[in-house]
PDB file of C-alpha atoms in Angstrom:
ATOM      1  CA  GLN U 557     -52.012 126.683 112.589  1.00  0.00           C
ATOM      2  CA  VAL U 558     -48.470 127.386 111.365  1.00  0.00           C
ATOM      3  CA  GLY U 559     -45.864 130.023 111.998  1.00  0.00           C
ATOM      4  CA  LYS U 560     -45.284 132.983 109.708  1.00  0.00           C
ATOM      5  CA  GLU U 561     -42.114 131.599 108.114  1.00  0.00           C
ATOM      6  CA  GLN U 562     -43.657 128.202 107.448  1.00  0.00           C
ATOM      7  CA  GLY U 563     -46.822 129.801 106.093  1.00  0.00           C
ATOM      8  CA  LEU U 564     -44.854 132.004 103.709  1.00  0.00           C
ATOM      9  CA  ALA U 565     -42.741 129.053 102.549  1.00  0.00           C
ATOM     10  CA  GLU U 566     -45.840 126.929 101.857  1.00  0.00           C
ATOM     11  CA  ALA U 567     -47.527 129.806 100.040  1.00  0.00           C
ATOM     12  CA  MET U 568     -44.474 130.345  97.814  1.00  0.00           C
ATOM     13  CA  ARG U 569     -44.243 126.619  97.040  1.00  0.00           C
ATOM     14  CA  TYR U 570     -47.925 126.631  96.081  1.00  0.00           C
ATOM     15  CA  LEU U 571     -47.544 129.660  93.802  1.00  0.00           C
ATOM     16  CA  ALA U 572     -44.430 128.212  92.177  1.00  0.00           C
ATOM     17  CA  GLU U 573     -46.266 124.946  91.495  1.00  0.00           C
ATOM     18  CA  GLN U 574     -49.137 126.838  89.856  1.00  0.00           C
ATOM     19  CA  GLN U 575     -46.715 128.578  87.498  1.00  0.00           C
ATOM     20  CA  ARG U 576     -44.698 125.472  86.598  1.00  0.00           C
ATOM     21  CA  VAL U 577     -45.168 124.513  82.970  1.00  0.00           C
ATOM     22  CA  SER U 578     -43.522 122.147  80.536  1.00  0.00           C
ATOM     23  CA  ARG U 579     -41.052 123.176  77.854  1.00  0.00           C
ATOM     24  CA  ARG U 580     -43.917 122.825  75.383  1.00  0.00           C
ATOM     25  CA  ALA U 581     -45.725 125.668  77.156  1.00  0.00           C
ATOM     26  CA  ASP U 582     -42.776 128.047  77.367  1.00  0.00           C
ATOM     27  CA  LEU U 583     -42.236 130.287  74.328  1.00  0.00           C
ATOM     28  CA  ALA U 584     -38.807 131.388  75.518  1.00  0.00           C
ATOM     29  CA  LEU U 585     -37.497 127.832  75.783  1.00  0.00           C
ATOM     30  CA  LEU U 586     -39.084 126.762  72.513  1.00  0.00           C
ATOM     31  CA  GLY U 587     -37.373 129.643  70.767  1.00  0.00           C
ATOM     32  CA  LYS U 588     -33.896 128.458  71.739  1.00  0.00           C
ATOM     33  CA  GLY U 589     -32.047 126.315  69.234  1.00  0.00           C
ATOM     34  CA  GLY U 590     -29.571 123.550  69.953  1.00  0.00           C
ATOM     35  CA  ASP U 591     -25.792 123.696  70.004  1.00  0.00           C
ATOM     36  CA  SER U 592     -24.982 125.900  66.977  1.00  0.00           C
ATOM     37  CA  ALA U 593     -21.380 124.620  67.051  1.00  0.00           C
ATOM     38  CA  ARG U 594     -22.637 121.180  66.066  1.00  0.00           C
ATOM     39  CA  PRO U 595     -25.411 121.673  63.489  1.00  0.00           C
ATOM     40  CA  LEU U 596     -27.511 118.663  62.547  1.00  0.00           C
ATOM     41  CA  ASP U 597     -26.872 117.458  58.999  1.00  0.00           C
ATOM     42  CA  THR U 598     -30.302 117.368  57.368  1.00  0.00           C
ATOM     43  CA  CYS U 599     -31.693 115.952  54.133  1.00  0.00           C
ATOM     44  CA  ILE U 600     -35.100 116.295  52.516  1.00  0.00           C
ATOM     45  CA  VAL U 601     -36.997 113.763  50.428  1.00  0.00           C
ATOM     46  CA  GLY U 602     -39.949 115.070  48.437  1.00  0.00           C
ATOM     47  CA  CYS U 603     -39.410 118.355  46.560  1.00  0.00           C
ATOM     48  CA  GLY U 604     -42.987 119.579  46.258  1.00  0.00           C
ATOM     49  CA  MET U 605     -44.550 122.801  47.570  1.00  0.00           C
ATOM     50  CA  ILE U 606     -44.187 121.935  51.273  1.00  0.00           C
ATOM     51  CA  ALA U 607     -40.425 121.361  50.845  1.00  0.00           C
ATOM     52  CA  GLN U 608     -39.973 125.079  50.193  1.00  0.00           C
ATOM     53  CA  GLU U 609     -41.590 125.908  53.549  1.00  0.00           C
ATOM     54  CA  HIS U 610     -39.340 123.446  55.385  1.00  0.00           C
ATOM     55  CA  LEU U 611     -36.234 124.866  53.716  1.00  0.00           C
ATOM     56  CA  LYS U 612     -37.197 128.461  54.544  1.00  0.00           C
ATOM     57  CA  ILE U 613     -37.416 127.535  58.219  1.00  0.00           C
ATOM     58  CA  LEU U 614     -34.264 125.393  58.189  1.00  0.00           C
ATOM     59  CA  ALA U 615     -32.364 128.350  56.675  1.00  0.00           C
ATOM     60  CA  ARG U 616     -33.136 130.361  59.827  1.00  0.00           C
ATOM     61  CA  MET U 617     -31.907 127.631  62.199  1.00  0.00           C
ATOM     62  CA  ASP U 618     -28.310 127.809  63.422  1.00  0.00           C
ATOM     63  CA  ASN U 619     -28.434 124.180  64.544  1.00  0.00           C
ATOM     64  CA  ALA U 620     -29.367 122.718  61.136  1.00  0.00           C
ATOM     65  CA  ARG U 621     -27.392 122.315  57.902  1.00  0.00           C
ATOM     66  CA  VAL U 622     -29.160 121.009  54.792  1.00  0.00           C
ATOM     67  CA  ARG U 623     -26.864 118.669  52.867  1.00  0.00           C
ATOM     68  CA  ALA U 624     -29.105 117.394  50.069  1.00  0.00           C
ATOM     69  CA  VAL U 625     -32.602 116.985  48.656  1.00  0.00           C
ATOM     70  CA  CYS U 626     -34.159 114.033  46.865  1.00  0.00           C
ATOM     71  CA  ASP U 627     -37.152 113.433  44.610  1.00  0.00           C
ATOM     72  CA  VAL U 628     -38.221 110.805  42.088  1.00  0.00           C
ATOM     73  CA  SER U 629     -37.893 113.669  39.599  1.00  0.00           C
ATOM     74  CA  ARG U 630     -34.205 114.529  39.380  1.00  0.00           C
ATOM     75  CA  GLU U 631     -35.164 117.807  37.694  1.00  0.00           C
ATOM     76  CA  ALA U 632     -37.372 118.819  40.642  1.00  0.00           C
ATOM     77  CA  ALA U 633     -34.570 117.993  43.100  1.00  0.00           C
ATOM     78  CA  GLU U 634     -31.983 119.974  41.124  1.00  0.00           C
ATOM     79  CA  GLN U 635     -34.269 122.996  40.782  1.00  0.00           C
ATOM     80  CA  LEU U 636     -35.005 123.060  44.515  1.00  0.00           C
ATOM     81  CA  ALA U 637     -31.337 122.610  45.395  1.00  0.00           C
ATOM     82  CA  ALA U 638     -30.347 125.462  43.104  1.00  0.00           C
ATOM     83  CA  ARG U 639     -32.975 127.788  44.532  1.00  0.00           C
ATOM     84  CA  PHE U 640     -31.812 127.265  48.132  1.00  0.00           C
ATOM     85  CA  GLY U 641     -28.079 126.860  47.481  1.00  0.00           C
ATOM     86  CA  ILE U 642     -27.930 123.178  48.453  1.00  0.00           C
ATOM     87  CA  GLU U 643     -25.053 121.084  47.140  1.00  0.00           C
ATOM     88  CA  GLY U 644     -26.660 117.659  46.776  1.00  0.00           C
ATOM     89  CA  ALA U 645     -29.572 116.647  44.533  1.00  0.00           C
ATOM     90  CA  TYR U 646     -30.642 113.015  44.190  1.00  0.00           C
ATOM     91  CA  ASP U 647     -33.360 110.868  42.641  1.00  0.00           C
ATOM     92  CA  ASP U 648     -32.456 107.793  44.724  1.00  0.00           C
ATOM     93  CA  LEU U 649     -33.243 107.907  48.448  1.00  0.00           C
ATOM     94  CA  GLU U 650     -30.943 105.118  49.580  1.00  0.00           C
ATOM     95  CA  GLU U 651     -28.034 106.582  47.629  1.00  0.00           C
ATOM     96  CA  MET U 652     -28.585 109.929  49.346  1.00  0.00           C
ATOM     97  CA  LEU U 653     -28.804 108.358  52.802  1.00  0.00           C
ATOM     98  CA  ASP U 654     -25.672 106.262  52.271  1.00  0.00           C
ATOM     99  CA  ARG U 655     -23.579 109.066  50.767  1.00  0.00           C
ATOM    100  CA  GLU U 656     -24.716 112.017  52.905  1.00  0.00           C
ATOM    101  CA  ARG U 657     -25.324 110.097  56.161  1.00  0.00           C
ATOM    102  CA  PRO U 658     -27.681 112.776  57.560  1.00  0.00           C
ATOM    103  CA  SER U 659     -28.646 113.112  61.207  1.00  0.00           C
ATOM    104  CA  VAL U 660     -32.230 114.027  60.264  1.00  0.00           C
ATOM    105  CA  LEU U 661     -34.434 113.262  57.262  1.00  0.00           C
ATOM    106  CA  HIS U 662     -37.537 115.333  56.503  1.00  0.00           C
ATOM    107  CA  VAL U 663     -40.068 113.030  54.812  1.00  0.00           C
ATOM    108  CA  LEU U 664     -42.234 115.255  52.591  1.00  0.00           C
ATOM    109  CA  THR U 665     -43.474 112.689  50.097  1.00  0.00           C
ATOM    110  CA  PRO U 666     -47.168 111.678  49.754  1.00  0.00           C
ATOM    111  CA  PRO U 667     -48.370 109.614  52.762  1.00  0.00           C
ATOM    112  CA  GLN U 668     -48.605 106.442  50.696  1.00  0.00           C
ATOM    113  CA  SER U 669     -44.777 106.242  50.750  1.00  0.00           C
ATOM    114  CA  HIS U 670     -44.135 107.365  54.343  1.00  0.00           C
ATOM    115  CA  LEU U 671     -43.677 103.888  55.821  1.00  0.00           C
ATOM    116  CA  ALA U 672     -41.077 102.698  53.308  1.00  0.00           C
ATOM    117  CA  VAL U 673     -39.191 106.011  53.226  1.00  0.00           C
ATOM    118  CA  ALA U 674     -39.079 106.447  57.003  1.00  0.00           C
ATOM    119  CA  GLU U 675     -38.040 102.820  57.486  1.00  0.00           C
ATOM    120  CA  ALA U 676     -35.063 103.334  55.170  1.00  0.00           C
ATOM    121  CA  ALA U 677     -33.884 106.269  57.295  1.00  0.00           C
ATOM    122  CA  LEU U 678     -34.638 104.859  60.739  1.00  0.00           C
ATOM    123  CA  SER U 679     -32.878 101.582  59.920  1.00  0.00           C
ATOM    124  CA  ARG U 680     -29.728 103.642  59.272  1.00  0.00           C
ATOM    125  CA  GLY U 681     -29.958 105.396  62.645  1.00  0.00           C
ATOM    126  CA  CYS U 682     -31.275 108.628  61.112  1.00  0.00           C
ATOM    127  CA  HIS U 683     -33.920 110.675  62.932  1.00  0.00           C
ATOM    128  CA  VAL U 684     -37.100 111.283  60.931  1.00  0.00           C
ATOM    129  CA  LEU U 685     -39.496 114.230  60.772  1.00  0.00           C
ATOM    130  CA  VAL U 686     -42.484 113.006  58.768  1.00  0.00           C
ATOM    131  CA  GLU U 687     -45.198 115.239  57.374  1.00  0.00           C
ATOM    132  CA  LYS U 688     -48.804 114.712  58.351  1.00  0.00           C
ATOM    133  CA  PRO U 689     -50.747 112.544  57.833  1.00  0.00           C
ATOM    134  CA  MET U 690     -48.264 110.166  59.411  1.00  0.00           C
ATOM    135  CA  ALA U 691     -49.485 107.172  57.380  1.00  0.00           C
ATOM    136  CA  VAL U 692     -52.426 105.987  55.291  1.00  0.00           C
ATOM    137  CA  ASN U 693     -53.834 103.797  58.079  1.00  0.00           C
ATOM    138  CA  ALA U 694     -53.402 102.843  61.724  1.00  0.00           C
ATOM    139  CA  SER U 695     -51.460  99.674  60.892  1.00  0.00           C
ATOM    140  CA  ASP U 696     -48.756 101.590  59.011  1.00  0.00           C
ATOM    141  CA  ALA U 697     -48.635 104.213  61.783  1.00  0.00           C
ATOM    142  CA  ARG U 698     -48.017 101.496  64.394  1.00  0.00           C
ATOM    143  CA  CYS U 699     -45.247 100.016  62.238  1.00  0.00           C
ATOM    144  CA  LEU U 700     -43.608 103.425  61.984  1.00  0.00           C
ATOM    145  CA  ALA U 701     -43.796 103.985  65.735  1.00  0.00           C
ATOM    146  CA  ALA U 702     -42.283 100.539  66.380  1.00  0.00           C
ATOM    147  CA  LEU U 703     -39.283 101.369  64.195  1.00  0.00           C
ATOM    148  CA  ALA U 704     -38.328 104.436  66.239  1.00  0.00           C
ATOM    149  CA  THR U 705     -35.674 104.231  68.978  1.00  0.00           C
ATOM    150  CA  ASP U 706     -33.764 106.650  71.187  1.00  0.00           C
ATOM    151  CA  GLY U 707     -31.008 106.566  68.587  1.00  0.00           C
ATOM    152  CA  ALA U 708     -33.368 107.101  65.654  1.00  0.00           C
ATOM    153  CA  MET U 709     -36.371 109.122  66.759  1.00  0.00           C
ATOM    154  CA  LEU U 710     -39.583 109.731  64.826  1.00  0.00           C
ATOM    155  CA  CYS U 711     -41.602 112.960  64.971  1.00  0.00           C
ATOM    156  CA  VAL U 712     -44.790 113.841  63.077  1.00  0.00           C
ATOM    157  CA  ASP U 713     -44.918 117.413  61.808  1.00  0.00           C
ATOM    158  CA  HIS U 714     -48.118 118.793  63.355  1.00  0.00           C
ATOM    159  CA  ASN U 715     -47.121 122.411  62.801  1.00  0.00           C
ATOM    160  CA  LYS U 716     -50.098 124.026  64.569  1.00  0.00           C
ATOM    161  CA  LEU U 717     -49.042 122.566  67.936  1.00  0.00           C
ATOM    162  CA  TYR U 718     -46.329 125.197  68.324  1.00  0.00           C
ATOM    163  CA  ASP U 719     -48.013 128.301  67.009  1.00  0.00           C
ATOM    164  CA  PRO U 720     -47.350 131.001  69.663  1.00  0.00           C
ATOM    165  CA  VAL U 721     -51.047 131.320  70.496  1.00  0.00           C
ATOM    166  CA  VAL U 722     -51.309 127.548  71.067  1.00  0.00           C
ATOM    167  CA  VAL U 723     -48.228 127.547  73.308  1.00  0.00           C
ATOM    168  CA  LYS U 724     -49.814 130.356  75.355  1.00  0.00           C
ATOM    169  CA  ALA U 725     -53.056 128.385  75.600  1.00  0.00           C
ATOM    170  CA  ARG U 726     -51.103 125.346  76.771  1.00  0.00           C
ATOM    171  CA  ARG U 727     -49.427 127.492  79.433  1.00  0.00           C
ATOM    172  CA  LEU U 728     -52.824 128.662  80.717  1.00  0.00           C
ATOM    173  CA  VAL U 729     -54.022 125.071  80.965  1.00  0.00           C
ATOM    174  CA  GLU U 730     -50.857 123.695  82.581  1.00  0.00           C
ATOM    175  CA  SER U 731     -50.672 126.509  85.136  1.00  0.00           C
ATOM    176  CA  GLY U 732     -54.252 125.858  86.234  1.00  0.00           C
ATOM    177  CA  GLN U 733     -55.710 129.146  85.013  1.00  0.00           C
ATOM    178  CA  VAL U 734     -58.320 127.376  82.892  1.00  0.00           C
ATOM    179  CA  GLY U 735     -59.309 124.939  85.617  1.00  0.00           C
ATOM    180  CA  ARG U 736     -60.176 121.378  84.624  1.00  0.00           C
ATOM    181  CA  VAL U 737     -60.577 121.081  80.863  1.00  0.00           C
ATOM    182  CA  LEU U 738     -64.158 120.050  80.065  1.00  0.00           C
ATOM    183  CA  TRP U 739     -64.564 120.650  76.340  1.00  0.00           C
ATOM    184  CA  VAL U 740     -62.383 121.492  73.332  1.00  0.00           C
ATOM    185  CA  GLU U 741     -63.529 122.713  69.924  1.00  0.00           C
ATOM    186  CA  THR U 742     -61.281 123.049  66.889  1.00  0.00           C
ATOM    187  CA  TYR U 743     -62.238 124.211  63.416  1.00  0.00           C
ATOM    188  CA  CYS U 744     -60.380 124.243  60.115  1.00  0.00           C
ATOM    189  CA  GLY U 745     -62.344 125.722  57.214  1.00  0.00           C
ATOM    190  CA  LEU U 746     -61.267 126.333  53.621  1.00  0.00           C
ATOM    191  CA  ASP U 747     -63.351 128.516  51.314  1.00  0.00           C
ATOM    192  CA  LEU U 748     -62.886 126.442  48.158  1.00  0.00           C
ATOM    193  CA  GLY U 749     -66.212 127.609  46.743  1.00  0.00           C
ATOM    194  CA  ASN U 750     -64.718 131.097  46.311  1.00  0.00           C
ATOM    195  CA  ASN U 751     -61.266 129.906  45.300  1.00  0.00           C
ATOM    196  CA  PRO U 752     -61.529 128.467  41.784  1.00  0.00           C
ATOM    197  CA  ALA U 753     -57.739 128.678  41.391  1.00  0.00           C
ATOM    198  CA  SER U 754     -57.184 126.079  44.123  1.00  0.00           C
ATOM    199  CA  ARG U 755     -55.378 122.963  42.944  1.00  0.00           C
ATOM    200  CA  TYR U 756     -58.351 120.972  44.210  1.00  0.00           C
ATOM    201  CA  MET U 757     -60.839 122.982  42.141  1.00  0.00           C
ATOM    202  CA  LEU U 758     -58.937 123.130  38.853  1.00  0.00           C
ATOM    203  CA  PRO U 759     -59.698 120.577  36.100  1.00  0.00           C
ATOM    204  CA  GLY U 760     -57.820 117.399  36.949  1.00  0.00           C
ATOM    205  CA  GLY U 761     -57.860 118.241  40.652  1.00  0.00           C
ATOM    206  CA  GLU U 762     -59.437 114.886  41.369  1.00  0.00           C
ATOM    207  CA  SER U 763     -56.150 113.210  40.360  1.00  0.00           C
ATOM    208  CA  HIS U 764     -54.230 114.891  43.203  1.00  0.00           C
ATOM    209  CA  TRP U 765     -52.712 112.323  45.582  1.00  0.00           C
ATOM    210  CA  THR U 766     -54.931 113.486  48.463  1.00  0.00           C
ATOM    211  CA  PHE U 767     -57.979 111.923  46.806  1.00  0.00           C
ATOM    212  CA  ASP U 768     -56.210 108.537  46.722  1.00  0.00           C
ATOM    213  CA  LEU U 769     -55.992 108.477  50.526  1.00  0.00           C
ATOM    214  CA  PRO U 770     -58.549 106.232  52.312  1.00  0.00           C
ATOM    215  CA  GLY U 771     -60.046 109.387  53.854  1.00  0.00           C
ATOM    216  CA  GLY U 772     -59.608 111.490  50.733  1.00  0.00           C
ATOM    217  CA  LEU U 773     -58.988 115.203  51.112  1.00  0.00           C
ATOM    218  CA  PHE U 774     -60.133 115.119  54.759  1.00  0.00           C
ATOM    219  CA  GLN U 775     -57.320 112.738  55.714  1.00  0.00           C
ATOM    220  CA  ASN U 776     -54.890 115.427  54.588  1.00  0.00           C
ATOM    221  CA  LEU U 777     -56.686 118.357  56.275  1.00  0.00           C
ATOM    222  CA  ALA U 778     -58.011 116.803  59.502  1.00  0.00           C
ATOM    223  CA  PRO U 779     -54.619 116.270  61.220  1.00  0.00           C
ATOM    224  CA  HIS U 780     -54.373 120.043  61.835  1.00  0.00           C
ATOM    225  CA  PRO U 781     -57.499 120.533  64.008  1.00  0.00           C
ATOM    226  CA  LEU U 782     -57.501 116.937  65.257  1.00  0.00           C
ATOM    227  CA  GLY U 783     -53.912 117.183  66.487  1.00  0.00           C
ATOM    228  CA  LEU U 784     -54.780 120.351  68.418  1.00  0.00           C
ATOM    229  CA  ALA U 785     -57.860 118.828  70.037  1.00  0.00           C
ATOM    230  CA  LEU U 786     -56.044 115.651  71.111  1.00  0.00           C
ATOM    231  CA  ASP U 787     -53.181 117.698  72.548  1.00  0.00           C
ATOM    232  CA  PHE U 788     -55.555 119.253  75.086  1.00  0.00           C
ATOM    233  CA  LEU U 789     -57.986 116.346  75.533  1.00  0.00           C
ATOM    234  CA  GLY U 790     -55.699 113.333  75.555  1.00  0.00           C
ATOM    235  CA  LYS U 791     -56.517 109.918  74.110  1.00  0.00           C
ATOM    236  CA  PRO U 792     -60.268 109.502  73.495  1.00  0.00           C
ATOM    237  CA  THR U 793     -62.251 106.482  74.632  1.00  0.00           C
ATOM    238  CA  GLU U 794     -65.004 107.091  72.074  1.00  0.00           C
ATOM    239  CA  VAL U 795     -64.902 108.588  68.580  1.00  0.00           C
ATOM    240  CA  SER U 796     -67.820 109.424  66.316  1.00  0.00           C
ATOM    241  CA  ALA U 797     -68.072 111.200  62.971  1.00  0.00           C
ATOM    242  CA  TRP U 798     -70.683 112.665  60.669  1.00  0.00           C
ATOM    243  CA  ALA U 799     -70.514 114.540  57.380  1.00  0.00           C
ATOM    244  CA  THR U 800     -72.533 116.875  55.164  1.00  0.00           C
ATOM    245  CA  ASP U 801     -72.356 117.766  51.491  1.00  0.00           C
ATOM    246  CA  GLY U 802     -72.909 121.272  50.112  1.00  0.00           C
ATOM    247  CA  LYS U 803     -71.797 120.335  46.565  1.00  0.00           C
ATOM    248  CA  VAL U 804     -68.798 122.679  46.701  1.00  0.00           C
ATOM    249  CA  LEU U 805     -66.227 120.214  45.355  1.00  0.00           C
ATOM    250  CA  PRO U 806     -67.471 118.293  42.306  1.00  0.00           C
ATOM    251  CA  HIS U 807     -65.242 115.255  42.846  1.00  0.00           C
ATOM    252  CA  ALA U 808     -65.753 114.866  46.623  1.00  0.00           C
ATOM    253  CA  GLU U 809     -68.631 112.991  48.245  1.00  0.00           C
ATOM    254  CA  VAL U 810     -68.828 115.374  51.228  1.00  0.00           C
ATOM    255  CA  ASP U 811     -67.464 118.824  51.982  1.00  0.00           C
ATOM    256  CA  GLU U 812     -67.740 119.083  55.773  1.00  0.00           C
ATOM    257  CA  LEU U 813     -66.675 116.546  58.402  1.00  0.00           C
ATOM    258  CA  ARG U 814     -67.215 116.616  62.166  1.00  0.00           C
ATOM    259  CA  ILE U 815     -65.412 114.315  64.586  1.00  0.00           C
ATOM    260  CA  GLY U 816     -66.736 113.846  68.114  1.00  0.00           C
ATOM    261  CA  LEU U 817     -64.223 112.943  70.842  1.00  0.00           C
ATOM    262  CA  THR U 818     -64.980 111.632  74.333  1.00  0.00           C
ATOM    263  CA  THR U 819     -62.528 111.013  77.186  1.00  0.00           C
ATOM    264  CA  PRO U 820     -63.289 109.902  80.777  1.00  0.00           C
ATOM    265  CA  THR U 821     -63.263 113.547  81.943  1.00  0.00           C
ATOM    266  CA  ALA U 822     -63.936 115.711  78.875  1.00  0.00           C
ATOM    267  CA  GLY U 823     -65.154 115.873  75.312  1.00  0.00           C
ATOM    268  CA  GLY U 824     -64.816 117.839  72.150  1.00  0.00           C
ATOM    269  CA  VAL U 825     -65.618 118.254  68.498  1.00  0.00           C
ATOM    270  CA  VAL U 826     -63.344 118.734  65.491  1.00  0.00           C
ATOM    271  CA  THR U 827     -64.713 120.316  62.311  1.00  0.00           C
ATOM    272  CA  VAL U 828     -63.056 120.242  58.902  1.00  0.00           C
ATOM    273  CA  SER U 829     -64.803 122.114  56.117  1.00  0.00           C
ATOM    274  CA  ILE U 830     -63.983 122.906  52.509  1.00  0.00           C
ATOM    275  CA  ALA U 831     -67.167 124.979  52.270  1.00  0.00           C
ATOM    276  CA  ALA U 832     -66.353 127.637  54.874  1.00  0.00           C
ATOM    277  CA  SER U 833     -66.912 131.262  53.955  1.00  0.00           C
ATOM    278  CA  PRO U 834     -64.700 133.017  54.820  1.00  0.00           C
ATOM    279  CA  ARG U 835     -61.749 130.759  55.586  1.00  0.00           C
ATOM    280  CA  LEU U 836     -61.534 130.197  59.331  1.00  0.00           C
ATOM    281  CA  GLU U 837     -59.455 128.393  61.961  1.00  0.00           C
ATOM    282  CA  TYR U 838     -59.986 128.424  65.708  1.00  0.00           C
ATOM    283  CA  LEU U 839     -59.323 126.581  68.959  1.00  0.00           C
ATOM    284  CA  THR U 840     -61.650 127.014  71.951  1.00  0.00           C
ATOM    285  CA  ILE U 841     -61.011 125.455  75.372  1.00  0.00           C
ATOM    286  CA  PHE U 842     -63.652 125.347  78.102  1.00  0.00           C
ATOM    287  CA  GLY U 843     -62.584 124.734  81.707  1.00  0.00           C
ATOM    288  CA  LEU U 844     -64.169 124.376  85.139  1.00  0.00           C
ATOM    289  CA  TYR U 845     -62.977 125.761  88.451  1.00  0.00           C
ATOM    290  CA  VAL U 846     -63.905 123.751  91.527  1.00  0.00           C
ATOM    291  CA  ILE U 847     -64.170 125.969  94.630  1.00  0.00           C
ATOM    292  CA  SER U 848     -64.180 124.421  98.080  1.00  0.00           C
ATOM    293  CA  PRO U 849     -67.266 125.043 100.290  1.00  0.00           C
ATOM    294  CA  ARG U 850     -65.152 127.092 102.709  1.00  0.00           C
ATOM    295  CA  VAL U 851     -63.844 129.407  99.967  1.00  0.00           C
ATOM    296  CA  PHE U 852     -67.322 129.640  98.473  1.00  0.00           C
ATOM    297  CA  GLY U 853     -68.684 130.710 101.875  1.00  0.00           C
ATOM    298  CA  ILE U 854     -66.041 133.429 102.221  1.00  0.00           C
ATOM    299  CA  LEU U 855     -66.816 134.742  98.729  1.00  0.00           C
ATOM    300  CA  LYS U 856     -70.534 134.664  99.418  1.00  0.00           C
ATOM    301  CA  ASP U 857     -70.128 136.618 102.669  1.00  0.00           C
ATOM    302  CA  HIS U 858     -67.863 139.145 100.955  1.00  0.00           C
ATOM    303  CA  ILE U 859     -70.367 139.699  98.134  1.00  0.00           C
ATOM    304  CA  SER U 860     -73.302 140.061 100.508  1.00  0.00           C
ATOM    305  CA  GLN U 861     -71.425 142.619 102.624  1.00  0.00           C
ATOM    306  CA  ASN U 862     -70.348 144.694  99.641  1.00  0.00           C
TER     307      ASN U 862
END
């Protein structure tokens, strides 16, 4: 039994708590850049296809200024720099870091080089954004994480985590509208069987760097759906995996991989397929509402009366 004023105050506190979400679940906050008067000097190492996507986004950011690009192929670096109007082009990473002294380095080289490249930047007090997969194995990933400090931070570029639809899903979960998360399913499917022009399907595709990874092509693709699932599930206590082969890719042993995840309170499954038809990506979150016996009784009476 409480007075009207106290009851209203408690009700408003409760409602405010239900709507409170993190910055990661707020599209408006995520859309705001930093201090545009002090743009971050940025450099890129690795001038392949993904570098063009990074540069397109950086060009739209008021709080970033690209100083230089670097690649083992000086020609590739110069061509990319010319296309995006960037002054510096290098074929030596340490020379670029020492001369340009960037605030941030985007590491877009194959994963086999991520540890050495990121270490060179972090040791100079430069923040690092590294493409997925973070490293070729857990040992290298732990070494990378250990190198990061408040003064030289490390971030892995899991781009799907901040798609608008994912941010909205995160808001629903954080505000309690989904209830307790019980199960998460993510799916990433490529239709390579109907895409003969894919770099993986063309003659010589088996020499692409992805097939030199311990997990092959799946180690390059799985971070997308796996990163989403772990974001909603948290760290798993058990992991299982199984694969099938539909003979879609001649130089791959399997063409579909499923990863089972178990936590103390929930579970999920991640599917990566190169034999999907059509191409498909999805995220599904299942939640459970727990209703108190008193509320359940009120609802039951209301339903029976109406």
